[in-house]
GROMACS .gro file of C-alpha atoms in nm:
model
  431
    1MET     CA    1   0.001  -0.020   0.015
    2GLU     CA    2   0.279   0.236   0.079
    3LEU     CA    3   0.466   0.198  -0.218
    4THR     CA    4   0.136   0.247  -0.442
    5GLY     CA    5   0.054   0.570  -0.297
    6ILE     CA    6   0.404   0.663  -0.324
    7ILE     CA    7   0.414   0.614  -0.707
    8LEU     CA    8   0.072   0.736  -0.727
    9VAL     CA    9   0.216   1.056  -0.571
   10VAL     CA   10   0.536   1.109  -0.778
   11ALA     CA   11   0.392   1.013  -1.100
   12PHE     CA   12   0.103   1.233  -1.055
   13PHE     CA   13   0.352   1.534  -0.944
   14VAL     CA   14   0.614   1.444  -1.226
   15LEU     CA   15   0.353   1.435  -1.499
   16LEU     CA   16   0.220   1.781  -1.399
   17LEU     CA   17   0.535   1.918  -1.394
   18LEU     CA   18   0.565   1.822  -1.733
   19ASN     CA   19   0.275   1.978  -1.867
   20VAL     CA   20   0.067   1.683  -1.877
   21PRO     CA   21  -0.289   1.786  -1.900
   22ILE     CA   22  -0.401   1.711  -1.544
   23SER     CA   23  -0.655   1.446  -1.666
   24ILE     CA   24  -0.391   1.239  -1.834
   25SER     CA   25  -0.196   1.277  -1.511
   26ILE     CA   26  -0.421   1.160  -1.322
   27GLY     CA   27  -0.499   0.869  -1.546
   28VAL     CA   28  -0.119   0.756  -1.619
   29ALA     CA   29  -0.066   0.820  -1.250
   30THR     CA   30  -0.311   0.568  -1.156
   31LEU     CA   31  -0.234   0.326  -1.403
   32LEU     CA   32   0.127   0.288  -1.301
   33ALA     CA   33   0.047   0.278  -0.932
   34MET     CA   34  -0.221  -0.014  -1.025
   35VAL     CA   35   0.043  -0.217  -1.199
   36MET     CA   36   0.211  -0.246  -0.866
   37SER     CA   37  -0.139  -0.460  -0.732
   38MET     CA   38  -0.170  -0.647  -1.059
   39ASP     CA   39  -0.059  -0.714  -1.432
   40ILE     CA   40  -0.055  -0.478  -1.702
   41ALA     CA   41  -0.390  -0.603  -1.891
   42PRO     CA   42  -0.616  -0.626  -1.572
   43ALA     CA   43  -0.483  -0.322  -1.456
   44THR     CA   44  -0.618  -0.154  -1.778
   45ILE     CA   45  -0.944  -0.270  -1.797
   46THR     CA   46  -1.007  -0.199  -1.413
   47ILE     CA   47  -0.903   0.162  -1.509
   48ALA     CA   48  -1.142   0.155  -1.794
   49GLN     CA   49  -1.446   0.003  -1.650
   50ARG     CA   50  -1.393   0.269  -1.342
   51MET     CA   51  -1.405   0.550  -1.543
   52ALA     CA   52  -1.696   0.437  -1.750
   53GLY     CA   53  -1.904   0.371  -1.442
   54GLY     CA   54  -1.822   0.729  -1.297
   55LEU     CA   55  -1.991   0.881  -1.560
   56ASN     CA   56  -2.281   0.653  -1.523
   57SER     CA   57  -2.427   0.878  -1.304
   58PHE     CA   58  -2.804   1.030  -1.375
   59ALA     CA   59  -2.672   1.380  -1.143
   60LEU     CA   60  -2.417   1.434  -1.395
   61LEU     CA   61  -2.606   1.515  -1.695
   62ALA     CA   62  -2.684   1.873  -1.515
   63ILE     CA   63  -2.343   1.941  -1.562
   64PRO     CA   64  -2.369   1.988  -1.930
   65PHE     CA   65  -2.721   2.176  -1.939
   66PHE     CA   66  -2.518   2.423  -1.658
   67VAL     CA   67  -2.248   2.448  -1.867
   68LEU     CA   68  -2.431   2.550  -2.212
   69SER     CA   69  -2.689   2.778  -2.020
   70GLY     CA   70  -2.376   2.984  -1.813
   71LEU     CA   71  -2.211   2.994  -2.203
   72ILE     CA   72  -2.538   3.134  -2.348
   73MET     CA   73  -2.549   3.378  -2.084
   74GLY     CA   74  -2.203   3.507  -2.100
   75ARG     CA   75  -2.313   3.600  -2.445
   76GLY     CA   76  -2.665   3.707  -2.391
   77GLY     CA   77  -2.596   4.054  -2.243
   78ILE     CA   78  -2.686   3.925  -1.880
   79ALA     CA   79  -2.369   4.017  -1.723
   80LYS     CA   80  -2.415   4.395  -1.864
   81ARG     CA   81  -2.757   4.446  -1.683
   82LEU     CA   82  -2.646   4.280  -1.381
   83ILE     CA   83  -2.368   4.517  -1.372
   84GLU     CA   84  -2.575   4.831  -1.452
   85CYS     CA   85  -2.836   4.713  -1.154
   86ALA     CA   86  -2.548   4.693  -0.922
   87MET     CA   87  -2.426   5.015  -1.022
   88ALA     CA   88  -2.739   5.144  -0.956
   89LEU     CA   89  -2.800   5.007  -0.633
   90ILE     CA   90  -2.447   5.052  -0.490
   91GLY     CA   91  -2.232   5.268  -0.681
   92ALA     CA   92  -2.252   5.568  -0.520
   93LEU     CA   93  -2.084   5.453  -0.197
   94PRO     CA   94  -1.704   5.459  -0.092
   95GLY     CA   95  -1.533   5.182  -0.335
   96GLY     CA   96  -1.842   5.201  -0.564
   97LEU     CA   97  -1.719   5.021  -0.831
   98ALA     CA   98  -1.535   4.747  -0.659
   99LEU     CA   99  -1.847   4.682  -0.445
  100VAL     CA  100  -2.015   4.681  -0.778
  101ASN     CA  101  -1.739   4.431  -0.901
  102VAL     CA  102  -1.828   4.195  -0.614
  103VAL     CA  103  -2.185   4.171  -0.643
  104SER     CA  104  -2.161   4.120  -1.026
  105CYS     CA  105  -1.964   3.862  -0.960
  106MET     CA  106  -2.183   3.697  -0.707
  107LEU     CA  107  -2.464   3.723  -0.922
  108PHE     CA  108  -2.325   3.659  -1.260
  109GLY     CA  109  -2.158   3.325  -1.031
  110ALA     CA  110  -2.452   3.241  -0.907
  111ILE     CA  111  -2.654   3.210  -1.295
  112SER     CA  112  -2.346   3.079  -1.480
  113GLY     CA  113  -2.234   2.878  -1.207
  114SER     CA  114  -1.858   2.920  -1.350
  115ALA     CA  115  -1.567   3.120  -1.195
  116VAL     CA  116  -1.370   3.114  -1.541
  117ALA     CA  117  -1.695   3.248  -1.715
  118THR     CA  118  -1.758   3.520  -1.444
  119THR     CA  119  -1.410   3.643  -1.433
  120SER     CA  120  -1.416   3.688  -1.815
  121ALA     CA  121  -1.761   3.852  -1.849
  122ILE     CA  122  -1.746   4.066  -1.546
  123GLY     CA  123  -1.361   4.143  -1.542
  124SER     CA  124  -1.403   4.254  -1.925
  125PHE     CA  125  -1.622   4.523  -1.845
  126MET     CA  126  -1.579   4.598  -1.475
  127LEU     CA  127  -1.154   4.645  -1.503
  128PRO     CA  128  -1.139   4.897  -1.787
  129GLU     CA  129  -1.435   5.108  -1.587
  130MET     CA  130  -1.244   5.073  -1.308
  131LYS     CA  131  -0.913   5.196  -1.436
  132LYS     CA  132  -1.109   5.516  -1.566
  133ALA     CA  133  -1.247   5.600  -1.255
  134GLY     CA  134  -0.890   5.620  -1.101
  135TYR     CA  135  -0.873   5.245  -0.901
  136GLU     CA  136  -0.518   5.080  -0.934
  137PRO     CA  137  -0.542   4.819  -1.222
  138ASN     CA  138  -0.393   4.558  -0.972
  139PHE     CA  139  -0.637   4.583  -0.704
  140SER     CA  140  -0.931   4.593  -0.954
  141ALA     CA  141  -0.790   4.236  -1.099
  142ALA     CA  142  -0.774   4.128  -0.735
  143VAL     CA  143  -1.118   4.211  -0.662
  144THR     CA  144  -1.205   4.057  -0.988
  145ALA     CA  145  -0.999   3.721  -0.929
  146ALA     CA  146  -1.175   3.693  -0.544
  147ALA     CA  147  -1.502   3.727  -0.607
  148SER     CA  148  -1.543   3.529  -0.939
  149THR     CA  149  -1.508   3.212  -0.690
  150THR     CA  150  -1.830   3.297  -0.482
  151GLY     CA  151  -2.051   3.162  -0.759
  152MET     CA  152  -1.895   2.820  -0.668
  153LEU     CA  153  -2.088   2.825  -0.357
  154ILE     CA  154  -2.387   3.011  -0.474
  155PRO     CA  155  -2.612   2.766  -0.667
  156PRO     CA  156  -2.671   2.620  -0.924
  157SER     CA  157  -2.319   2.514  -0.868
  158ASN     CA  158  -2.149   2.232  -1.089
  159ILE     CA  159  -1.859   2.161  -0.827
  160LEU     CA  160  -2.157   2.082  -0.544
  161ILE     CA  161  -2.318   1.843  -0.789
  162VAL     CA  162  -1.994   1.702  -0.824
  163TYR     CA  163  -1.912   1.674  -0.425
  164ALA     CA  164  -2.274   1.490  -0.429
  165ILE     CA  165  -2.152   1.227  -0.595
  166ALA     CA  166  -1.827   1.212  -0.429
  167SER     CA  167  -1.998   1.198  -0.121
  168GLY     CA  168  -2.204   0.894  -0.201
  169GLY     CA  169  -2.520   1.060  -0.238
  170VAL     CA  170  -2.609   1.362  -0.028
  171SER     CA  171  -2.887   1.583  -0.125
  172ILE     CA  172  -2.779   1.818  -0.430
  173ALA     CA  173  -3.065   2.035  -0.331
  174ALA     CA  174  -2.937   2.050   0.033
  175LEU     CA  175  -2.636   2.136  -0.104
  176PHE     CA  176  -2.764   2.404  -0.304
  177MET     CA  177  -2.952   2.565   0.022
  178ALA     CA  178  -2.606   2.533   0.226
  179GLY     CA  179  -2.407   2.691  -0.014
  180TYR     CA  180  -2.607   3.050   0.017
  181ILE     CA  181  -2.513   3.173   0.343
  182PRO     CA  182  -2.159   3.088   0.349
  183GLY     CA  183  -2.137   3.230   0.011
  184ILE     CA  184  -2.314   3.572   0.090
  185MET     CA  185  -2.082   3.583   0.363
  186VAL     CA  186  -1.785   3.531   0.120
  187GLY     CA  187  -1.900   3.841  -0.084
  188LEU     CA  188  -2.002   4.064   0.242
  189ALA     CA  189  -1.639   4.025   0.328
  190LEU     CA  190  -1.458   4.094   0.027
  191MET     CA  191  -1.700   4.399   0.013
  192LEU     CA  192  -1.574   4.474   0.353
  193VAL     CA  193  -1.257   4.477   0.206
  194CYS     CA  194  -1.283   4.688  -0.082
  195PHE     CA  195  -1.504   4.946   0.121
  196ILE     CA  196  -1.208   4.961   0.380
  197TYR     CA  197  -0.939   4.977   0.109
  198ALA     CA  198  -1.143   5.255  -0.088
  199LYS     CA  199  -1.169   5.470   0.207
  200MET     CA  200  -0.787   5.468   0.297
  201LYS     CA  201  -0.703   5.516  -0.095
  202GLY     CA  202  -0.969   5.807  -0.125
  203TYR     CA  203  -1.108   5.679  -0.463
  204PRO     CA  204  -1.361   5.896  -0.619
  205LEU     CA  205  -1.747   5.832  -0.556
  206SER     CA  206  -1.961   5.765  -0.817
  207PRO     CA  207  -2.236   6.013  -0.891
  208ARG     CA  208  -2.596   5.890  -0.697
  209LEU     CA  209  -2.845   5.799  -0.949
  210PRO     CA  210  -3.193   5.901  -1.007
  211ILE     CA  211  -3.442   5.675  -0.856
  212LYS     CA  212  -3.628   5.683  -1.180
  213VAL     CA  213  -3.296   5.546  -1.311
  214VAL     CA  214  -3.240   5.289  -0.998
  215VAL     CA  215  -3.566   5.147  -1.082
  216GLU     CA  216  -3.519   5.142  -1.425
  217LYS     CA  217  -3.180   4.902  -1.398
  218THR     CA  218  -3.322   4.674  -1.171
  219ILE     CA  219  -3.648   4.591  -1.382
  220ALA     CA  220  -3.397   4.536  -1.670
  221ALA     CA  221  -3.191   4.289  -1.464
  222LEU     CA  222  -3.503   4.122  -1.313
  223PRO     CA  223  -3.513   3.845  -1.591
  224SER     CA  224  -3.210   3.766  -1.537
  225LEU     CA  225  -3.229   3.726  -1.180
  226PHE     CA  226  -3.551   3.518  -1.223
  227LEU     CA  227  -3.341   3.260  -1.361
  228ILE     CA  228  -3.196   3.187  -1.001
  229PHE     CA  229  -3.547   3.188  -0.838
  230LEU     CA  230  -3.653   2.939  -1.162
  231VAL     CA  231  -3.412   2.670  -1.082
  232ILE     CA  232  -3.343   2.690  -0.693
  233GLY     CA  233  -3.722   2.734  -0.640
  234GLY     CA  234  -3.820   2.413  -0.867
  235ILE     CA  235  -3.552   2.213  -0.686
  236VAL     CA  236  -3.660   2.310  -0.352
  237GLY     CA  237  -4.051   2.265  -0.436
  238GLY     CA  238  -3.976   1.913  -0.582
  239VAL     CA  239  -4.072   2.011  -0.891
  240PHE     CA  240  -3.799   1.894  -1.059
  241THR     CA  241  -3.441   1.770  -0.990
  242ALA     CA  242  -3.135   1.941  -1.085
  243THR     CA  243  -3.050   1.776  -1.399
  244GLU     CA  244  -3.387   1.859  -1.499
  245ALA     CA  245  -3.301   2.231  -1.376
  246GLY     CA  246  -3.002   2.251  -1.563
  247ALA     CA  247  -3.248   2.173  -1.909
  248ILE     CA  248  -3.504   2.432  -1.770
  249ALA     CA  249  -3.210   2.690  -1.743
  250VAL     CA  250  -3.092   2.631  -2.094
  251VAL     CA  251  -3.439   2.672  -2.235
  252TYR     CA  252  -3.479   3.007  -2.022
  253SER     CA  253  -3.133   3.142  -2.126
  254LEU     CA  254  -3.162   3.067  -2.465
  255LEU     CA  255  -3.540   3.266  -2.475
  256LEU     CA  256  -3.344   3.528  -2.279
  257ALA     CA  257  -3.066   3.594  -2.503
  258VAL     CA  258  -3.192   3.539  -2.842
  259VAL     CA  259  -3.556   3.654  -2.801
  260PHE     CA  260  -3.617   3.869  -2.498
  261TYR     CA  261  -3.255   4.073  -2.506
  262LYS     CA  262  -3.161   3.963  -2.904
  263GLU     CA  263  -2.808   3.945  -2.783
  264VAL     CA  264  -2.732   3.650  -2.929
  265ASP     CA  265  -2.806   3.593  -3.280
  266ALA     CA  266  -2.910   3.228  -3.410
  267LYS     CA  267  -2.580   3.205  -3.629
  268ALA     CA  268  -2.380   3.178  -3.320
  269LEU     CA  269  -2.558   2.904  -3.139
  270PRO     CA  270  -2.346   2.644  -3.338
  271ASP     CA  271  -2.030   2.801  -3.143
  272ILE     CA  272  -2.190   2.824  -2.822
  273PHE     CA  273  -2.283   2.449  -2.833
  274LEU     CA  274  -1.930   2.348  -2.958
  275LYS     CA  275  -1.769   2.564  -2.662
  276ALA     CA  276  -2.036   2.351  -2.435
  277ALA     CA  277  -1.961   2.030  -2.598
  278GLU     CA  278  -1.568   2.063  -2.525
  279THR     CA  279  -1.588   2.242  -2.187
  280THR     CA  280  -1.829   1.957  -2.080
  281ALA     CA  281  -1.605   1.654  -2.223
  282ILE     CA  282  -1.249   1.824  -2.042
  283VAL     CA  283  -1.485   1.821  -1.705
  284MET     CA  284  -1.594   1.450  -1.774
  285LEU     CA  285  -1.275   1.335  -1.855
  286LEU     CA  286  -1.161   1.504  -1.504
  287ILE     CA  287  -1.452   1.324  -1.324
  288ALA     CA  288  -1.355   0.976  -1.516
  289ALA     CA  289  -0.996   0.978  -1.428
  290SER     CA  290  -1.032   1.088  -1.083
  291THR     CA  291  -1.308   0.825  -1.006
  292ALA     CA  292  -1.062   0.579  -1.118
  293MET     CA  293  -0.784   0.728  -0.888
  294SER     CA  294  -1.051   0.730  -0.586
  295TRP     CA  295  -1.098   0.369  -0.627
  296LEU     CA  296  -0.744   0.280  -0.644
  297LEU     CA  297  -0.720   0.502  -0.309
  298SER     CA  298  -0.986   0.303  -0.159
  299PHE     CA  299  -0.914  -0.054  -0.270
  300GLU     CA  300  -0.564   0.020  -0.122
  301ASN     CA  301  -0.707   0.131   0.199
  302ILE     CA  302  -0.517   0.472   0.179
  303PRO     CA  303  -0.833   0.707   0.318
  304GLN     CA  304  -0.850   0.494   0.607
  305THR     CA  305  -0.503   0.476   0.681
  306LEU     CA  306  -0.474   0.845   0.645
  307SER     CA  307  -0.788   0.924   0.829
  308ASN     CA  308  -0.686   0.705   1.118
  309ALA     CA  309  -0.284   0.877   1.085
  310MET     CA  310  -0.475   1.225   1.125
  311LEU     CA  311  -0.691   1.119   1.409
  312SER     CA  312  -0.412   0.997   1.575
  313ILE     CA  313  -0.188   1.306   1.547
  314SER     CA  314  -0.430   1.448   1.841
  315ASP     CA  315  -0.787   1.427   2.015
  316ASN     CA  316  -0.834   1.802   1.951
  317PRO     CA  317  -1.105   1.836   1.665
  318LEU     CA  318  -0.997   2.187   1.636
  319LEU     CA  319  -0.633   2.136   1.536
  320ILE     CA  320  -0.737   1.789   1.294
  321LEU     CA  321  -0.989   2.061   1.118
  322LEU     CA  322  -0.772   2.364   1.081
  323LEU     CA  323  -0.486   2.095   0.949
  324ILE     CA  324  -0.704   1.974   0.667
  325ASN     CA  325  -0.792   2.305   0.603
  326LEU     CA  326  -0.440   2.408   0.555
  327LEU     CA  327  -0.389   2.074   0.351
  328LEU     CA  328  -0.666   2.151   0.123
  329ILE     CA  329  -0.535   2.496   0.060
  330VAL     CA  330  -0.235   2.349  -0.048
  331VAL     CA  331  -0.410   2.085  -0.260
  332GLY     CA  332  -0.639   2.373  -0.394
  333ALA     CA  333  -0.314   2.585  -0.525
  334PHE     CA  334  -0.241   2.324  -0.748
  335LEU     CA  335  -0.505   2.098  -0.822
  336ASP     CA  336  -0.828   2.188  -1.052
  337MET     CA  337  -1.117   2.192  -0.827
  338THR     CA  338  -1.320   1.877  -0.999
  339PRO     CA  339  -1.047   1.596  -0.905
  340ALA     CA  340  -0.963   1.728  -0.625
  341VAL     CA  341  -1.298   1.726  -0.458
  342LEU     CA  342  -1.345   1.370  -0.599
  343ILE     CA  343  -1.021   1.278  -0.475
  344PHE     CA  344  -0.985   1.407  -0.164
  345THR     CA  345  -1.355   1.367  -0.045
  346PRO     CA  346  -1.342   0.992   0.000
  347ILE     CA  347  -0.986   1.050   0.231
  348PHE     CA  348  -1.106   1.356   0.472
  349LEU     CA  349  -1.503   1.304   0.480
  350PRO     CA  350  -1.474   1.050   0.754
  351VAL     CA  351  -1.229   1.221   0.932
  352ALA     CA  352  -1.501   1.515   0.924
  353LEU     CA  353  -1.781   1.266   1.038
  354GLU     CA  354  -1.555   1.145   1.322
  355LEU     CA  355  -1.499   1.478   1.437
  356GLY     CA  356  -1.889   1.564   1.425
  357MET     CA  357  -1.908   1.747   1.135
  358SER     CA  358  -2.218   1.665   0.841
  359GLU     CA  359  -2.196   1.571   0.512
  360LEU     CA  360  -2.339   1.935   0.394
  361GLN     CA  361  -2.082   2.128   0.665
  362PHE     CA  362  -1.822   1.928   0.495
  363GLY     CA  363  -1.883   1.978   0.146
  364ILE     CA  364  -1.951   2.362   0.218
  365MET     CA  365  -1.587   2.387   0.375
  366LEU     CA  366  -1.394   2.198   0.097
  367VAL     CA  367  -1.586   2.373  -0.179
  368LEU     CA  368  -1.464   2.737  -0.018
  369ASN     CA  369  -1.142   2.598   0.043
  370LEU     CA  370  -1.100   2.525  -0.275
  371SER     CA  371  -1.261   2.832  -0.411
  372ILE     CA  372  -0.967   3.009  -0.253
  373GLY     CA  373  -0.704   2.804  -0.437
  374LEU     CA  374  -0.887   2.911  -0.760
  375CYS     CA  375  -0.728   3.269  -0.744
  376SER     CA  376  -0.419   3.140  -0.582
  377PRO     CA  377  -0.072   3.112  -0.743
  378PRO     CA  378   0.061   2.893  -0.901
  379VAL     CA  379  -0.226   2.745  -1.126
  380GLY     CA  380  -0.521   2.936  -1.001
  381ALA     CA  381  -0.733   2.935  -1.334
  382VAL     CA  382  -0.890   3.265  -1.233
  383LEU     CA  383  -0.540   3.460  -1.158
  384PHE     CA  384  -0.437   3.419  -1.526
  385ILE     CA  385  -0.749   3.458  -1.688
  386THR     CA  386  -0.774   3.826  -1.466
  387CYS     CA  387  -0.411   3.913  -1.526
  388ALA     CA  388  -0.467   3.882  -1.926
  389ILE     CA  389  -0.812   4.127  -1.912
  390ALA     CA  390  -0.626   4.353  -1.651
  391LYS     CA  391  -0.288   4.385  -1.887
  392THR     CA  392  -0.119   4.278  -1.568
  393LYS     CA  393   0.203   4.039  -1.435
  394LEU     CA  394   0.050   3.770  -1.212
  395GLU     CA  395   0.319   3.897  -0.924
  396ASN     CA  396   0.154   4.258  -0.955
  397ILE     CA  397  -0.199   4.151  -0.773
  398ILE     CA  398  -0.062   3.908  -0.508
  399ARG     CA  399   0.006   4.183  -0.281
  400PRO     CA  400  -0.364   4.360  -0.282
  401LEU     CA  401  -0.480   3.974  -0.305
  402ILE     CA  402  -0.364   3.886   0.061
  403PRO     CA  403  -0.587   4.111   0.274
  404LEU     CA  404  -0.888   3.956   0.023
  405TYR     CA  405  -0.741   3.607   0.129
  406VAL     CA  406  -0.750   3.706   0.472
  407ALA     CA  407  -1.127   3.771   0.436
  408MET     CA  408  -1.172   3.423   0.276
  409PHE     CA  409  -1.004   3.243   0.513
  410VAL     CA  410  -1.173   3.390   0.823
  411VAL     CA  411  -1.517   3.322   0.629
  412LEU     CA  412  -1.370   2.934   0.565
  413MET     CA  413  -1.289   2.893   0.999
  414LEU     CA  414  -1.650   3.039   1.034
  415VAL     CA  415  -1.796   2.771   0.795
  416THR     CA  416  -1.533   2.511   0.964
  417TYR     CA  417  -1.655   2.526   1.314
  418VAL     CA  418  -1.983   2.673   1.324
  419ALA     CA  419  -2.204   2.403   1.168
  420TRP     CA  420  -2.505   2.692   1.159
  421PHE     CA  421  -2.378   2.857   0.844
  422SER     CA  422  -2.390   2.572   0.649
  423GLU     CA  423  -2.715   2.415   0.775
  424ALA     CA  424  -2.930   2.622   0.903
  425LEU     CA  425  -3.094   2.707   0.540
  426PRO     CA  426  -3.142   2.333   0.430
  427ARG     CA  427  -3.281   2.257   0.799
  428ALA     CA  428  -3.516   2.527   0.777
  429LEU     CA  429  -3.647   2.413   0.462
  430GLY     CA  430  -3.703   2.068   0.548
  431PHE     CA  431  -3.399   1.901   0.440
   0.00000   0.00000   0.00000
């Protein structure tokens, strides 16, 4: 078992250093480790079976639907209307444009379910506007990178669906409800940092808009915001499943972008569908390869061994949970969220349950932790997109990111040690 684990870890990181795609790295590392336990032929067959079995889940059908609806919304003028609504409501406050950036990322992230899509859609509009208003480009980029991750917690969220599968069947609807309070808390914490930073720097205030304009901008954004209530309301009310909600989101976003807003031409749809297929294929390959690796870990009893080792370190649950968080922060800085959830859920979930956490609380803690990794070097995907839009270098935005990291970490600690934040809403709704 020890040799298998060593080979698995070493092969995986060597392949990553060689710039091999992460899904291929996971698959090849799993095969090399499995050869230590069986011959090459049965090892190959076993991996193929486990990869196919990992995709044999009805709940996973929700992912391509939400990916497609997110892409349609990204091109359908929805981001622009959400930004204008946020600008009208809070743009005149100190640090108004930074606050608008955070709120817009929260709203669009909740609708699209993608941090990368949120970074592209909101960042391409907000970063030039903040630069024109006198905000430091590096600070603006840091705010966008951090805020774009809030959509990982605020449903509908693809990564929460992945966790539901990895954990062995946690209710997706309950997870969606559990993500609301922590997701909003992260957004509010980031807004507090932006407010304080803007007061210290003396950034100019935006003019206060007339009430008539505020009402007009809010009404214009309501059709976009209604998607959240449509999807989540239907799931919570038991009208349809998360997968069916994804299909409904696609139909609604098509009607919104093509018919209502008329921002997407019918000729552009094939390109959107192709991009959705490419993104879905990448995600599904990651899930398949990670499922095979998770099976190997279980086959070799590695999760149980690691769980026992962690529980033997100390009998203080506060210390063990802090250690888990620190390990996950390091993991999140190097590994994509989907494989990280699939690989580390079976390792750390038993420890969390032993310490008295619920599956819901651990899931939200895990996703929030890995969301911090999305905007952390060296691999954080949203960092590179934000830097490209802001036309700055990665090292330049690390310093303004630090207070935002601190704010996110404080919320992470609250979610880790206070179950109420994750469980209050699901319990109130009867999950």
